[in-house]
CSV table of N, CA, C and O in Angstrom, one decimal:
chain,number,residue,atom,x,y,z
P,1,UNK,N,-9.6,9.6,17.1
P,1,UNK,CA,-8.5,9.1,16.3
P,1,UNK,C,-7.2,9.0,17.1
P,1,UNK,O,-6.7,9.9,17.7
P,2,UNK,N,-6.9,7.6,17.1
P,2,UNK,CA,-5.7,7.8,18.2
P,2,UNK,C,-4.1,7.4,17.3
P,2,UNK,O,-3.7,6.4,16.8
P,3,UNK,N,-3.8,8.2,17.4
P,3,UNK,CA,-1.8,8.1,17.1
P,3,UNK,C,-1.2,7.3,17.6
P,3,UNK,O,-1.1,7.5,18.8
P,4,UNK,N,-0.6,6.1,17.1
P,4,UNK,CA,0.5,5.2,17.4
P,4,UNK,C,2.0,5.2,16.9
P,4,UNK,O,2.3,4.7,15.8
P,5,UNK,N,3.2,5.9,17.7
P,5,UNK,CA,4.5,6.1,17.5
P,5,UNK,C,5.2,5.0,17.7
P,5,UNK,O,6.4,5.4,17.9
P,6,UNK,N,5.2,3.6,17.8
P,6,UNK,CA,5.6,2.8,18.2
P,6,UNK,C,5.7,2.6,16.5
P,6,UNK,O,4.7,2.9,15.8
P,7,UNK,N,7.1,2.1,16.0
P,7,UNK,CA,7.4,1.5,14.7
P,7,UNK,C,6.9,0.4,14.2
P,7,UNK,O,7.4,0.1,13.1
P,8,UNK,N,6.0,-0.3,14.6
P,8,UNK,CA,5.5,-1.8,14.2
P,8,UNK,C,4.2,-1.1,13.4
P,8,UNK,O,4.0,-1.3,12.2
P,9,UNK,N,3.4,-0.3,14.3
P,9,UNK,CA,2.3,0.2,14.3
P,9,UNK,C,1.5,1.0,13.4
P,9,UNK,O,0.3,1.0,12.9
P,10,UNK,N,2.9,2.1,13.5
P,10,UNK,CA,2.3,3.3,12.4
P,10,UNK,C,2.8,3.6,11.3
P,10,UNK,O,3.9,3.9,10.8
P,11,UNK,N,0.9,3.1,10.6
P,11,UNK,CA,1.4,3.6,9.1
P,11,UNK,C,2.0,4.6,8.4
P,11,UNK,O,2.9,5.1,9.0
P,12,UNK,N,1.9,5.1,7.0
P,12,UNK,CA,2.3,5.9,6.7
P,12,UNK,C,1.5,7.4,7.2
P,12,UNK,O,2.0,8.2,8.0
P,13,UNK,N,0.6,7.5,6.6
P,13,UNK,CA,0.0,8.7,7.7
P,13,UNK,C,0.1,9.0,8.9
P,13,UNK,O,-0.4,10.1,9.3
P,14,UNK,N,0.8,8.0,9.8
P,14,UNK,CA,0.8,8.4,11.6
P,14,UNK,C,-0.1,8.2,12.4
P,14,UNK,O,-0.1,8.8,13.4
P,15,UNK,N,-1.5,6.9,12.0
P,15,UNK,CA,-2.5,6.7,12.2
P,15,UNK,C,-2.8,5.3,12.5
P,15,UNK,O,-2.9,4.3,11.7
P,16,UNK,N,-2.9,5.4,13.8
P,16,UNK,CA,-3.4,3.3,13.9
P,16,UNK,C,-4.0,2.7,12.8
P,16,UNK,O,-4.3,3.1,11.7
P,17,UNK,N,-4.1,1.4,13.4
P,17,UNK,CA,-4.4,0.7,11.6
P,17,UNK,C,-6.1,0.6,12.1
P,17,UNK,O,-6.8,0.3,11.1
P,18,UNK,N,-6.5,0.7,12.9
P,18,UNK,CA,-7.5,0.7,13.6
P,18,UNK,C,-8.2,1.9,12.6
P,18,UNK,O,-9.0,1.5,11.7
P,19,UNK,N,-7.9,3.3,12.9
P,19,UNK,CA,-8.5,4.2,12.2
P,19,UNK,C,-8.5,4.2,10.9
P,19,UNK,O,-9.5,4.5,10.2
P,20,UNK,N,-6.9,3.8,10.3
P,20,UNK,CA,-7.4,3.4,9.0
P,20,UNK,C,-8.3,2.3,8.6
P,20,UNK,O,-8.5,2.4,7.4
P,21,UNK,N,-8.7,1.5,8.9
P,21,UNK,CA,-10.0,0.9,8.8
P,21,UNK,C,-11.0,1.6,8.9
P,21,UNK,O,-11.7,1.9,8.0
P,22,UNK,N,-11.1,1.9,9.7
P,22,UNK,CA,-13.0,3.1,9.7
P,22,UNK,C,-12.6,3.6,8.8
P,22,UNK,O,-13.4,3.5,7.9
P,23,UNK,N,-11.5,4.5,8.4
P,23,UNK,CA,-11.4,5.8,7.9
P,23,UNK,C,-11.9,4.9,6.1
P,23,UNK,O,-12.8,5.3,5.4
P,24,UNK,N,-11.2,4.1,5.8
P,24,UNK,CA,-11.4,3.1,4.9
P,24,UNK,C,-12.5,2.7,4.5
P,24,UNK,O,-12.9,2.9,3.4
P,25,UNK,N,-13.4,1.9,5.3
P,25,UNK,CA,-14.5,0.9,5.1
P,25,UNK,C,-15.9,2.5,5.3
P,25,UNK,O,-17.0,2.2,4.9
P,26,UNK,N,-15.8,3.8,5.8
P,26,UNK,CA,-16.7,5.0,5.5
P,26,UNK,C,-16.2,5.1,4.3
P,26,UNK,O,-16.9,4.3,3.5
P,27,UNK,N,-15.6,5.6,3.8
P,27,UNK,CA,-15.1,5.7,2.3
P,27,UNK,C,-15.8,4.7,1.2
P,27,UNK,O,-16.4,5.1,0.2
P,28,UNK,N,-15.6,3.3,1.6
P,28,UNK,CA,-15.7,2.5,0.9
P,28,UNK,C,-17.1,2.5,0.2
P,28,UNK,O,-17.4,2.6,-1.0
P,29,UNK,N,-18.2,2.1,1.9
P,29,UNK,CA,-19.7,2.8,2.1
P,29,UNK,C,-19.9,4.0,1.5
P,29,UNK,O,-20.3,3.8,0.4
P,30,UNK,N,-19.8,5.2,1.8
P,30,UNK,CA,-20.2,6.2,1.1
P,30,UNK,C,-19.9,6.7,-0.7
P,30,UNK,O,-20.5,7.5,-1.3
P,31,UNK,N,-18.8,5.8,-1.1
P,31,UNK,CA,-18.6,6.0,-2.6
P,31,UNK,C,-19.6,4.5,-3.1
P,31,UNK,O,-20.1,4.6,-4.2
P,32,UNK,N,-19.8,3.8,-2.8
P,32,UNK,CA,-20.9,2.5,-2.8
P,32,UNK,C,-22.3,2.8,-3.0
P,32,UNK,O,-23.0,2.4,-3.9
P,33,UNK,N,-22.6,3.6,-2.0
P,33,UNK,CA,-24.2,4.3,-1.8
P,33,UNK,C,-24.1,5.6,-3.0
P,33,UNK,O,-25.2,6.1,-3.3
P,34,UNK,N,-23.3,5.9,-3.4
P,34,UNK,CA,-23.3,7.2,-4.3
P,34,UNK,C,-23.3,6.9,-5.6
P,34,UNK,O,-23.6,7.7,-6.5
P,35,UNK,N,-22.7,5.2,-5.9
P,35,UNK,CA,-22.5,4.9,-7.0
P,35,UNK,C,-24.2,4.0,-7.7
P,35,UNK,O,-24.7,3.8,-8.8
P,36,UNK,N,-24.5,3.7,-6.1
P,36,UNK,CA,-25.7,2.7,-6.3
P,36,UNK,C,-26.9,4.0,-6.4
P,36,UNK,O,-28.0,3.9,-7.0
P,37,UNK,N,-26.6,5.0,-5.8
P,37,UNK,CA,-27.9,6.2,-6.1
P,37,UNK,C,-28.1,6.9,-7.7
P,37,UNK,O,-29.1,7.4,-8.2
P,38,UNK,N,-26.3,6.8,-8.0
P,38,UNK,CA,-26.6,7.2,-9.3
P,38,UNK,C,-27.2,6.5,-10.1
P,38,UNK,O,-28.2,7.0,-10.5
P,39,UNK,N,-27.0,5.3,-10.4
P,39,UNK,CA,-27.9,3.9,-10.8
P,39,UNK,C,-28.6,4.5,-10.4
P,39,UNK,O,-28.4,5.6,-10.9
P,40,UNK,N,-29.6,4.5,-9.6
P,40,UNK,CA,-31.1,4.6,-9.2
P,40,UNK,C,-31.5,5.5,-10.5
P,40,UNK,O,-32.3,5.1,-11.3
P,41,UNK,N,-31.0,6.9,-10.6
P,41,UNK,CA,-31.3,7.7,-11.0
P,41,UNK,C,-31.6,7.8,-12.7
P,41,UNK,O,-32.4,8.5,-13.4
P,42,UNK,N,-30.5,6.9,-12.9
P,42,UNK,CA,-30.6,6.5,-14.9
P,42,UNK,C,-31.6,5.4,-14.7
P,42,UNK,O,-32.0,4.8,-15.7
């Protein structure tokens, strides 16, 4: 996870926009697969 202090860069968390993307698109994936497993299940 790399920190960018440069003002253009860092978001609100203090977090390249880089990381927020992965940190984003895992989230995205993982509540997707959980929502498609519950379906499976009913």
């Amino acid at each position: 996870m790399k920190r960018w202090y440069h003002k253009d860069y860092v978001s609100k968390n203090g977090l390249s926009p880089k990381t927020n993307r992965e940190v984003g698109s895992f989230a995205y994936t993982a509540v997707f697969l959980f929502i498609t497993y519950v379906s499976y299940l009913i």
